[in-house]
Each structure stands twice: as structure tokens, then as C-alpha cells.
PDB file of C-alpha atoms in Angstrom:
ATOM      1  CA  MET Q 226     154.689  46.394 -48.122  1.00 55.00           C
ATOM      2  CA  ALA Q 227     155.900  42.815 -47.674  1.00 56.00           C
ATOM      3  CA  SER Q 228     158.021  43.950 -44.729  1.00 69.00           C
ATOM      4  CA  VAL Q 229     155.025  45.566 -43.046  1.00 63.00           C
ATOM      5  CA  ALA Q 230     152.920  42.446 -43.630  1.00 65.00           C
ATOM      6  CA  SER Q 231     155.622  40.178 -42.196  1.00 69.00           C
ATOM      7  CA  GLN Q 232     155.934  42.381 -39.124  1.00 68.00           C
ATOM      8  CA  ILE Q 233     152.206  42.036 -38.536  1.00 71.00           C
ATOM      9  CA  VAL Q 234     152.012  38.300 -39.264  1.00 71.00           C
ATOM     10  CA  PHE Q 235     155.074  37.441 -37.178  1.00 68.00           C
ATOM     11  CA  HIS Q 236     154.373  39.898 -34.377  1.00 74.00           C
ATOM     12  CA  PRO Q 237     154.912  38.272 -30.932  1.00 75.00           C
ATOM     13  CA  THR Q 238     151.305  38.949 -29.942  1.00 76.00           C
ATOM     14  CA  VAL Q 239     150.065  37.086 -33.016  1.00 76.00           C
ATOM     15  CA  SER Q 240     152.338  34.141 -32.231  1.00 78.00           C
ATOM     16  CA  GLN Q 241     151.212  34.118 -28.599  1.00 78.00           C
ATOM     17  CA  SER Q 242     147.561  34.254 -29.694  1.00 79.00           C
ATOM     18  CA  LEU Q 243     148.095  31.269 -31.991  1.00 78.00           C
ATOM     19  CA  LYS Q 244     149.676  29.309 -29.141  1.00 81.00           C
ATOM     20  CA  PHE Q 245     146.769  30.236 -26.888  1.00 79.00           C
ATOM     21  CA  GLY Q 246     144.177  29.300 -29.504  1.00 81.00           C
ATOM     22  CA  GLY Q 247     146.020  26.060 -30.195  1.00 81.00           C
ATOM     23  CA  THR Q 248     145.046  24.710 -26.779  1.00 84.00           C
ATOM     24  CA  THR Q 249     141.615  23.236 -26.073  1.00 81.00           C
ATOM     25  CA  LEU Q 250     141.308  25.296 -22.896  1.00 85.00           C
ATOM     26  CA  GLY Q 251     142.299  28.470 -24.715  1.00 87.00           C
ATOM     27  CA  ARG Q 252     139.632  27.964 -27.368  1.00 90.00           C
ATOM     28  CA  ASP Q 253     137.040  27.070 -24.747  1.00 92.00           C
ATOM     29  CA  LYS Q 254     137.736  30.226 -22.728  1.00 93.00           C
ATOM     30  CA  THR Q 255     137.471  32.322 -25.899  1.00 94.00           C
ATOM     31  CA  TYR Q 256     134.194  30.699 -26.943  1.00 95.00           C
ATOM     32  CA  ARG Q 257     132.871  31.051 -23.395  1.00 96.00           C
ATOM     33  CA  ALA Q 258     133.702  34.765 -23.257  1.00 97.00           C
ATOM     34  CA  VAL Q 259     131.898  35.396 -26.557  1.00 97.00           C
ATOM     35  CA  GLN Q 260     128.990  33.163 -25.483  1.00 97.00           C
ATOM     36  CA  TYR Q 261     128.395  35.076 -22.258  1.00 98.00           C
ATOM     37  CA  PHE Q 262     128.845  38.443 -23.942  1.00 98.00           C
ATOM     38  CA  ALA Q 263     126.213  37.335 -26.461  1.00 98.00           C
ATOM     39  CA  ARG Q 264     123.982  36.311 -23.560  1.00 97.00           C
ATOM     40  CA  PHE Q 265     124.274  39.771 -22.039  1.00 98.00           C
ATOM     41  CA  TYR Q 266     123.917  41.612 -25.349  1.00 98.00           C
ATOM     42  CA  ALA Q 267     120.856  39.614 -26.426  1.00 97.00           C
ATOM     43  CA  TRP Q 268     119.214  40.489 -23.097  1.00 97.00           C
ATOM     44  CA  TYR Q 269     120.149  44.159 -23.523  1.00 97.00           C
ATOM     45  CA  LEU Q 270     118.805  44.339 -27.094  1.00 97.00           C
ATOM     46  CA  ALA Q 271     115.576  42.567 -26.091  1.00 97.00           C
ATOM     47  CA  ASN Q 272     115.037  45.112 -23.304  1.00 96.00           C
ATOM     48  CA  GLN Q 273     115.602  47.890 -25.846  1.00 95.00           C
ATOM     49  CA  GLY Q 274     112.871  46.402 -28.032  1.00 94.00           C
ATOM     50  CA  ASN Q 275     115.253  45.255 -30.783  1.00 95.00           C
ATOM     51  CA  LYS Q 276     113.922  41.712 -31.060  1.00 94.00           C
ATOM     52  CA  LEU Q 277     115.535  40.899 -34.429  1.00 95.00           C
ATOM     53  CA  GLU Q 278     119.086  41.740 -33.326  1.00 96.00           C
ATOM     54  CA  ALA Q 279     118.469  40.061 -29.965  1.00 97.00           C
ATOM     55  CA  ALA Q 280     117.507  36.862 -31.779  1.00 97.00           C
ATOM     56  CA  ARG Q 281     120.781  36.917 -33.753  1.00 97.00           C
ATOM     57  CA  TRP Q 282     122.897  37.219 -30.620  1.00 97.00           C
ATOM     58  CA  SER Q 283     120.779  34.661 -28.805  1.00 97.00           C
ATOM     59  CA  ALA Q 284     121.360  32.219 -31.673  1.00 97.00           C
ATOM     60  CA  LEU Q 285     125.116  32.860 -31.451  1.00 97.00           C
ATOM     61  CA  LYS Q 286     124.990  32.159 -27.714  1.00 96.00           C
ATOM     62  CA  GLY Q 287     123.123  28.911 -28.317  1.00 95.00           C
ATOM     63  CA  HIS Q 288     125.451  27.664 -31.049  1.00 95.00           C
ATOM     64  CA  LEU Q 289     128.570  28.458 -29.015  1.00 96.00           C
ATOM     65  CA  GLY Q 290     127.048  26.653 -26.044  1.00 95.00           C
ATOM     66  CA  THR Q 291     126.445  23.578 -28.209  1.00 94.00           C
ATOM     67  CA  ALA Q 292     130.000  23.738 -29.583  1.00 93.00           C
ATOM     68  CA  ARG Q 293     131.445  23.919 -26.086  1.00 94.00           C
ATOM     69  CA  LYS Q 294     129.396  20.889 -24.995  1.00 94.00           C
ATOM     70  CA  LEU Q 295     130.918  18.956 -27.896  1.00 92.00           C
ATOM     71  CA  MET Q 296     134.427  20.001 -26.821  1.00 90.00           C
ATOM     72  CA  ARG Q 297     133.715  18.689 -23.323  1.00 91.00           C
ATOM     73  CA  LEU Q 298     132.848  15.134 -24.399  1.00 91.00           C
ATOM     74  CA  GLY Q 299     135.023  12.774 -22.374  1.00 90.00           C
ATOM     75  CA  LYS Q 300     135.703  15.287 -19.608  1.00 93.00           C
ATOM     76  CA  PRO Q 301     133.462  13.478 -17.079  1.00 95.00           C
ATOM     77  CA  MET Q 302     136.091  10.733 -16.917  1.00 95.00           C
ATOM     78  CA  GLU Q 303     138.815  13.320 -16.288  1.00 95.00           C
ATOM     79  CA  HIS Q 304     136.947  14.525 -13.213  1.00 96.00           C
ATOM     80  CA  LEU Q 305     136.314  10.960 -12.051  1.00 95.00           C
ATOM     81  CA  GLN Q 306     140.031  10.218 -12.361  1.00 96.00           C
ATOM     82  CA  ALA Q 307     140.822  13.418 -10.450  1.00 96.00           C
ATOM     83  CA  ALA Q 308     138.484  12.314  -7.658  1.00 96.00           C
ATOM     84  CA  LEU Q 309     140.209   8.923  -7.422  1.00 95.00           C
ATOM     85  CA  LYS Q 310     143.670  10.536  -7.448  1.00 95.00           C
ATOM     86  CA  ALA Q 311     142.611  12.839  -4.612  1.00 94.00           C
ATOM     87  CA  LEU Q 312     141.328   9.834  -2.680  1.00 93.00           C
ATOM     88  CA  MET Q 313     144.710   8.095  -2.993  1.00 92.00           C
ATOM     89  CA  SER Q 314     146.845  11.167  -2.287  1.00 89.00           C
ATOM     90  CA  ALA Q 315     148.090  12.405   1.056  1.00 85.00           C
ATOM     91  CA  GLY Q 316     146.904  15.802   2.243  1.00 86.00           C
ATOM     92  CA  PRO Q 317     144.686  17.660   4.699  1.00 92.00           C
ATOM     93  CA  VAL Q 318     141.529  15.596   5.243  1.00 95.00           C
ATOM     94  CA  GLU Q 319     139.135  18.528   4.793  1.00 95.00           C
ATOM     95  CA  GLU Q 320     140.748  19.584   1.522  1.00 96.00           C
ATOM     96  CA  THR Q 321     140.782  15.999   0.257  1.00 96.00           C
ATOM     97  CA  ILE Q 322     137.078  15.526   1.007  1.00 96.00           C
ATOM     98  CA  THR Q 323     136.081  18.803  -0.665  1.00 97.00           C
ATOM     99  CA  THR Q 324     138.272  18.013  -3.674  1.00 97.00           C
ATOM    100  CA  ILE Q 325     136.610  14.619  -4.125  1.00 97.00           C
ATOM    101  CA  ALA Q 326     133.133  16.142  -3.700  1.00 97.00           C
ATOM    102  CA  ARG Q 327     133.961  18.913  -6.177  1.00 98.00           C
ATOM    103  CA  GLN Q 328     135.199  16.460  -8.802  1.00 97.00           C
ATOM    104  CA  ILE Q 329     132.151  14.220  -8.368  1.00 97.00           C
ATOM    105  CA  GLY Q 330     129.932  17.283  -8.740  1.00 98.00           C
ATOM    106  CA  TYR Q 331     131.621  18.219 -12.021  1.00 98.00           C
ATOM    107  CA  PHE Q 332     131.476  14.574 -13.150  1.00 98.00           C
ATOM    108  CA  GLY Q 333     127.709  14.561 -12.622  1.00 98.00           C
ATOM    109  CA  TYR Q 334     127.288  17.957 -14.281  1.00 98.00           C
ATOM    110  CA  LEU Q 335     129.210  17.042 -17.426  1.00 97.00           C
ATOM    111  CA  SER Q 336     127.574  13.606 -17.640  1.00 97.00           C
ATOM    112  CA  TYR Q 337     124.088  15.134 -17.643  1.00 97.00           C
ATOM    113  CA  ASP Q 338     125.323  17.932 -19.913  1.00 96.00           C
ATOM    114  CA  THR Q 339     126.301  15.287 -22.469  1.00 96.00           C
ATOM    115  CA  LEU Q 340     122.682  14.120 -22.523  1.00 96.00           C
ATOM    116  CA  VAL Q 341     121.558  17.731 -22.977  1.00 96.00           C
ATOM    117  CA  TRP Q 342     123.919  18.069 -25.958  1.00 95.00           C
ATOM    118  CA  ALA Q 343     122.835  14.757 -27.504  1.00 96.00           C
ATOM    119  CA  ASN Q 344     119.198  15.816 -27.230  1.00 96.00           C
ATOM    120  CA  SER Q 345     119.912  19.274 -28.684  1.00 93.00           C
ATOM    121  CA  ILE Q 346     121.421  17.788 -31.860  1.00 92.00           C
ATOM    122  CA  ARG Q 347     118.627  15.180 -32.065  1.00 92.00           C
ATOM    123  CA  PHE Q 348     121.040  12.268 -31.565  1.00 95.00           C
ATOM    124  CA  ILE Q 349     118.692  11.118 -28.828  1.00 95.00           C
ATOM    125  CA  THR Q 350     115.104  12.199 -28.248  1.00 95.00           C
ATOM    126  CA  LEU Q 351     113.957  13.187 -24.799  1.00 95.00           C
ATOM    127  CA  ALA Q 352     110.423  14.165 -23.911  1.00 96.00           C
ATOM    128  CA  PRO Q 353     110.185  17.899 -23.136  1.00 95.00           C
ATOM    129  CA  GLU Q 354     109.625  17.300 -19.427  1.00 96.00           C
ATOM    130  CA  THR Q 355     112.486  14.788 -19.284  1.00 97.00           C
ATOM    131  CA  ALA Q 356     114.785  17.220 -21.075  1.00 96.00           C
ATOM    132  CA  LYS Q 357     113.923  19.907 -18.509  1.00 96.00           C
ATOM    133  CA  ARG Q 358     114.679  17.535 -15.617  1.00 97.00           C
ATOM    134  CA  VAL Q 359     118.002  16.491 -17.155  1.00 97.00           C
ATOM    135  CA  THR Q 360     119.001  20.125 -17.708  1.00 97.00           C
ATOM    136  CA  LYS Q 361     118.020  21.062 -14.157  1.00 97.00           C
ATOM    137  CA  ARG Q 362     119.954  18.089 -12.761  1.00 98.00           C
ATOM    138  CA  ALA Q 363     123.036  19.196 -14.688  1.00 97.00           C
ATOM    139  CA  PHE Q 364     122.778  22.657 -13.122  1.00 98.00           C
ATOM    140  CA  GLN Q 365     122.314  21.112  -9.667  1.00 98.00           C
ATOM    141  CA  PHE Q 366     125.514  19.081 -10.019  1.00 98.00           C
ATOM    142  CA  TRP Q 367     127.368  22.136 -11.372  1.00 98.00           C
ATOM    143  CA  PHE Q 368     126.173  24.220  -8.427  1.00 98.00           C
ATOM    144  CA  ALA Q 369     127.275  21.519  -5.960  1.00 98.00           C
ATOM    145  CA  GLY Q 370     130.680  21.322  -7.639  1.00 98.00           C
ATOM    146  CA  ILE Q 371     131.212  25.080  -7.353  1.00 98.00           C
ATOM    147  CA  VAL Q 372     130.061  25.164  -3.720  1.00 98.00           C
ATOM    148  CA  PHE Q 373     132.540  22.436  -2.780  1.00 98.00           C
ATOM    149  CA  SER Q 374     135.193  24.254  -4.807  1.00 98.00           C
ATOM    150  CA  LEU Q 375     134.528  27.425  -2.806  1.00 98.00           C
ATOM    151  CA  VAL Q 376     134.748  25.542   0.503  1.00 98.00           C
ATOM    152  CA  HIS Q 377     137.959  23.890  -0.678  1.00 98.00           C
ATOM    153  CA  GLY Q 378     139.366  27.270  -1.710  1.00 97.00           C
ATOM    154  CA  VAL Q 379     138.623  28.855   1.665  1.00 98.00           C
ATOM    155  CA  LEU Q 380     140.211  25.923   3.542  1.00 97.00           C
ATOM    156  CA  LYS Q 381     143.262  25.988   1.287  1.00 97.00           C
ATOM    157  CA  ALA Q 382     143.592  29.766   1.598  1.00 97.00           C
ATOM    158  CA  ALA Q 383     143.664  29.504   5.405  1.00 97.00           C
ATOM    159  CA  ARG Q 384     146.282  26.731   5.339  1.00 96.00           C
ATOM    160  CA  LEU Q 385     148.521  28.534   2.843  1.00 96.00           C
ATOM    161  CA  ALA Q 386     148.242  31.811   4.769  1.00 96.00           C
ATOM    162  CA  LYS Q 387     149.462  30.058   7.924  1.00 95.00           C
ATOM    163  CA  GLU Q 388     152.343  28.417   6.069  1.00 94.00           C
ATOM    164  CA  SER Q 389     153.302  31.715   4.428  1.00 93.00           C
ATOM    165  CA  LYS Q 390     153.333  33.474   7.804  1.00 91.00           C
ATOM    166  CA  ARG Q 391     155.431  30.692   9.343  1.00 91.00           C
ATOM    167  CA  LEU Q 392     157.961  30.853   6.495  1.00 88.00           C
ATOM    168  CA  ARG Q 393     158.221  34.636   6.697  1.00 87.00           C
ATOM    169  CA  GLU Q 394     158.780  34.547  10.448  1.00 83.00           C
ATOM    170  CA  SER Q 395     161.394  31.784  10.254  1.00 79.00           C
ATOM    171  CA  LYS Q 396     163.918  33.742   8.212  1.00 68.00           C
ATOM    172  CA  VAL Q 397     167.439  32.411   8.718  1.00 59.00           C
ATOM    173  CA  TRP Q 398     170.303  34.825   9.317  1.00 56.00           C
ATOM    174  CA  GLY Q 399     174.022  34.252   8.901  1.00 51.00           C
ATOM    175  CA  GLU Q 400     176.333  32.936   6.200  1.00 50.00           C
ATOM    176  CA  LYS Q 401     176.285  29.415   7.680  1.00 53.00           C
ATOM    177  CA  ASP Q 402     172.588  29.173   7.015  1.00 70.00           C
ATOM    178  CA  LEU Q 403     172.606  30.194   3.329  1.00 73.00           C
ATOM    179  CA  ALA Q 404     171.372  26.771   2.173  1.00 73.00           C
ATOM    180  CA  GLY Q 405     168.516  26.815   4.643  1.00 75.00           C
ATOM    181  CA  GLU Q 406     167.587  30.360   3.681  1.00 78.00           C
ATOM    182  CA  ALA Q 407     167.576  29.435  -0.022  1.00 82.00           C
ATOM    183  CA  ALA Q 408     165.278  26.479   0.701  1.00 84.00           C
ATOM    184  CA  ARG Q 409     162.973  28.730   2.722  1.00 84.00           C
ATOM    185  CA  GLU Q 410     162.795  31.327  -0.054  1.00 87.00           C
ATOM    186  CA  THR Q 411     162.071  28.631  -2.629  1.00 89.00           C
ATOM    187  CA  ARG Q 412     159.282  27.156  -0.529  1.00 91.00           C
ATOM    188  CA  LEU Q 413     157.861  30.625   0.166  1.00 91.00           C
ATOM    189  CA  SER Q 414     157.801  31.350  -3.570  1.00 93.00           C
ATOM    190  CA  VAL Q 415     155.898  28.101  -4.188  1.00 94.00           C
ATOM    191  CA  VAL Q 416     153.398  28.885  -1.437  1.00 95.00           C
ATOM    192  CA  GLU Q 417     152.799  32.423  -2.701  1.00 95.00           C
ATOM    193  CA  GLY Q 418     152.242  31.063  -6.219  1.00 93.00           C
ATOM    194  CA  ALA Q 419     149.722  28.572  -4.846  1.00 95.00           C
ATOM    195  CA  ARG Q 420     147.958  31.356  -2.927  1.00 96.00           C
ATOM    196  CA  LYS Q 421     147.706  33.447  -6.100  1.00 95.00           C
ATOM    197  CA  ASN Q 422     146.235  30.552  -8.093  1.00 95.00           C
ATOM    198  CA  ASN Q 423     143.829  29.732  -5.270  1.00 97.00           C
ATOM    199  CA  ARG Q 424     142.625  33.343  -5.046  1.00 97.00           C
ATOM    200  CA  ARG Q 425     142.037  33.385  -8.791  1.00 96.00           C
ATOM    201  CA  GLN Q 426     139.963  30.191  -8.616  1.00 96.00           C
ATOM    202  CA  LEU Q 427     137.928  31.605  -5.725  1.00 97.00           C
ATOM    203  CA  ILE Q 428     137.158  34.710  -7.789  1.00 97.00           C
ATOM    204  CA  ILE Q 429     136.097  32.579 -10.774  1.00 97.00           C
ATOM    205  CA  ASP Q 430     133.889  30.388  -8.573  1.00 97.00           C
ATOM    206  CA  LEU Q 431     132.255  33.393  -6.908  1.00 97.00           C
ATOM    207  CA  LEU Q 432     131.513  34.926 -10.309  1.00 97.00           C
ATOM    208  CA  ASP Q 433     130.156  31.657 -11.715  1.00 97.00           C
ATOM    209  CA  VAL Q 434     128.122  30.289  -8.801  1.00 98.00           C
ATOM    210  CA  SER Q 435     124.969  32.267  -9.615  1.00 97.00           C
ATOM    211  CA  ILE Q 436     124.810  30.755 -13.131  1.00 97.00           C
ATOM    212  CA  PRO Q 437     124.077  27.147 -12.073  1.00 98.00           C
ATOM    213  CA  ALA Q 438     122.134  28.418  -9.037  1.00 98.00           C
ATOM    214  CA  THR Q 439     119.768  30.192 -11.425  1.00 97.00           C
ATOM    215  CA  GLY Q 440     119.616  27.178 -13.753  1.00 96.00           C
ATOM    216  CA  ALA Q 441     118.774  24.957 -10.777  1.00 96.00           C
ATOM    217  CA  GLN Q 442     116.040  27.466  -9.798  1.00 95.00           C
ATOM    218  CA  LEU Q 443     117.720  28.302  -6.499  1.00 96.00           C
ATOM    219  CA  LEU Q 444     118.151  31.948  -7.529  1.00 95.00           C
ATOM    220  CA  ASN Q 445     116.464  34.193 -10.058  1.00 95.00           C
ATOM    221  CA  VAL Q 446     119.213  36.291 -11.653  1.00 96.00           C
ATOM    222  CA  ASN Q 447     118.429  37.982 -14.975  1.00 96.00           C
ATOM    223  CA  GLU Q 448     120.185  37.032 -18.223  1.00 97.00           C
ATOM    224  CA  GLY Q 449     122.099  40.294 -18.450  1.00 97.00           C
ATOM    225  CA  THR Q 450     123.721  39.891 -15.042  1.00 97.00           C
ATOM    226  CA  LEU Q 451     124.555  36.238 -15.720  1.00 97.00           C
ATOM    227  CA  GLY Q 452     126.096  37.252 -19.030  1.00 97.00           C
ATOM    228  CA  ILE Q 453     128.355  39.852 -17.412  1.00 97.00           C
ATOM    229  CA  LEU Q 454     129.402  37.502 -14.591  1.00 97.00           C
ATOM    230  CA  GLY Q 455     130.193  34.715 -17.066  1.00 97.00           C
ATOM    231  CA  LEU Q 456     132.115  37.105 -19.311  1.00 97.00           C
ATOM    232  CA  VAL Q 457     134.290  38.392 -16.455  1.00 97.00           C
ATOM    233  CA  SER Q 458     135.042  34.884 -15.120  1.00 97.00           C
ATOM    234  CA  SER Q 459     135.906  33.775 -18.672  1.00 96.00           C
ATOM    235  CA  VAL Q 460     138.363  36.652 -19.083  1.00 96.00           C
ATOM    236  CA  VAL Q 461     139.987  35.849 -15.721  1.00 96.00           C
ATOM    237  CA  GLY Q 462     140.347  32.196 -16.723  1.00 93.00           C
ATOM    238  CA  ALA Q 463     141.590  33.106 -20.211  1.00 92.00           C
ATOM    239  CA  LYS Q 464     144.246  35.401 -18.735  1.00 91.00           C
ATOM    240  CA  ALA Q 465     145.527  32.563 -16.536  1.00 89.00           C
ATOM    241  CA  GLN Q 466     145.658  30.174 -19.500  1.00 87.00           C
ATOM    242  CA  TRP Q 467     147.428  32.815 -21.616  1.00 86.00           C
ATOM    243  CA  GLN Q 468     150.125  33.119 -18.949  1.00 86.00           C
ATOM    244  CA  VAL Q 469     150.541  29.340 -18.752  1.00 82.00           C
ATOM    245  CA  VAL Q 470     150.799  28.900 -22.520  1.00 82.00           C
ATOM    246  CA  ASN Q 471     153.199  31.782 -23.018  1.00 79.00           C
ATOM    247  CA  GLY Q 472     155.352  31.045 -19.986  1.00 73.00           C
ATOM    248  CA  LYS Q 473     154.447  34.130 -17.995  1.00 65.00           C
ATOM    249  CA  LYS Q 474     153.783  34.328 -14.268  1.00 55.00           C
TER     250      LYS Q 474
END
């Protein structure tokens, strides 16, 4: 019995899950996935007429949202630092501009989101109309950040595709060129990895963009659809973080 228990407790998947959950990003992606599933399920139950169960799942969604806001305290400065680093770094002008704009968008979103959190726990008191304006402004900044992220992703995808094609067409032949060929293969591997990560971020942004667009009243997408989109983007992001934490490509 003890042997069976030890095999379960020390199973590699359990150890990998603990490593994943031990990171702030890993916990956030897990909470986000449950939050958006709860958002979808509460909408589904409400449409089925099960108001009591819908209220339970809606409460879970709300509490997880509040918890995630708490975990994000301080992150506005991270995005501001990222914007300044992009400003001081060398790179394609278009990608630099969109990176800076994206980071400023997320800085604004998380700054206003902090006020939303403080008001929700009654640390500060905002008038109902003011609270609505602050929440809407947060969604507007989030939407802007995602839009600039999408533009950045498209620009980066085009640049990396050109570099990948150039590297593939410049294959070196002959024993005398082994060092050059090794360098080319290494660079090609780096470029392909960057293309994969960029495609993943584009998918996440495309899935997420309707959430702040609806919050900013630019679109009118129902809660069920937003819940599914947020759940899928959370799973995609969680999978990427799992691979990073556990050293998998």
C-alpha cells in the first residue's frame, strides 16, 4: 500500500504539476482557466433556468478574478520597464514602436485594474459612476494593448518568415564549410523557435481581443462565448508555461 502511495505521490506528472503551480504565472494561468470556465458555465446554467447554481459559479468567477487582480499588483511597473527597455534596444523600428505601445497599453490597463480591485475590496470607495468609468478605461487600455500586440505579431511574423526563407536557401555544401553550416542551422533553429512562440502569442491575442472589446463596449459578445475564448487562451498559455517550467520544447 505504501509502495502504491509513493508511486502516486512521486509520479513525474505530480512533480511537474508542483513545479508548474510553484510559479506565479502557472498559478495565474490555472486560476484564469477556472475563472473563464466558471464564466461560461454560469452563463449556461442561467440560460437553462438554474439560477441558484449559476449564482454559485458566478461567485467563483468573481472571487478568482479578485484573487488574480491581487496577484498582479506591481505588474504595471514591469510593463513600464519593458517599454523603456524596448525604447533603448536596437531592432526594427515598426516592431519597437508596437512593442512600446503594447507595454504602455498593458501598463494603463493594470494601473486602472488596481483601482478596480481596491474598490472591490472596499479599500477605497468610488462612486458607482466613477467605478464604471474606471472599469471601462481599464478595458480600453487592455484592448489597445492587445491590438498593438497583434500588429507587432504580424510584423514580426513577416520578418521571421523572410529570415527563415533566406537561411533555408543559403545552405552551405562541402566539408570546408561545416562551421558555417553549423552556424546556419543554429540560427535557423532559433528563428523557428521564435516563429513558434510568435504564432502562439498571436493565437492567444486573437482569442482574447473580444474580451476587452466587449468590456469597452466596442463589441457585444455574450458571456458564454467570452468564457470559452478565455478558457482556450488560458489553456494555450498554460501549456507554454508548463513546457518552460519542465524544460520541454
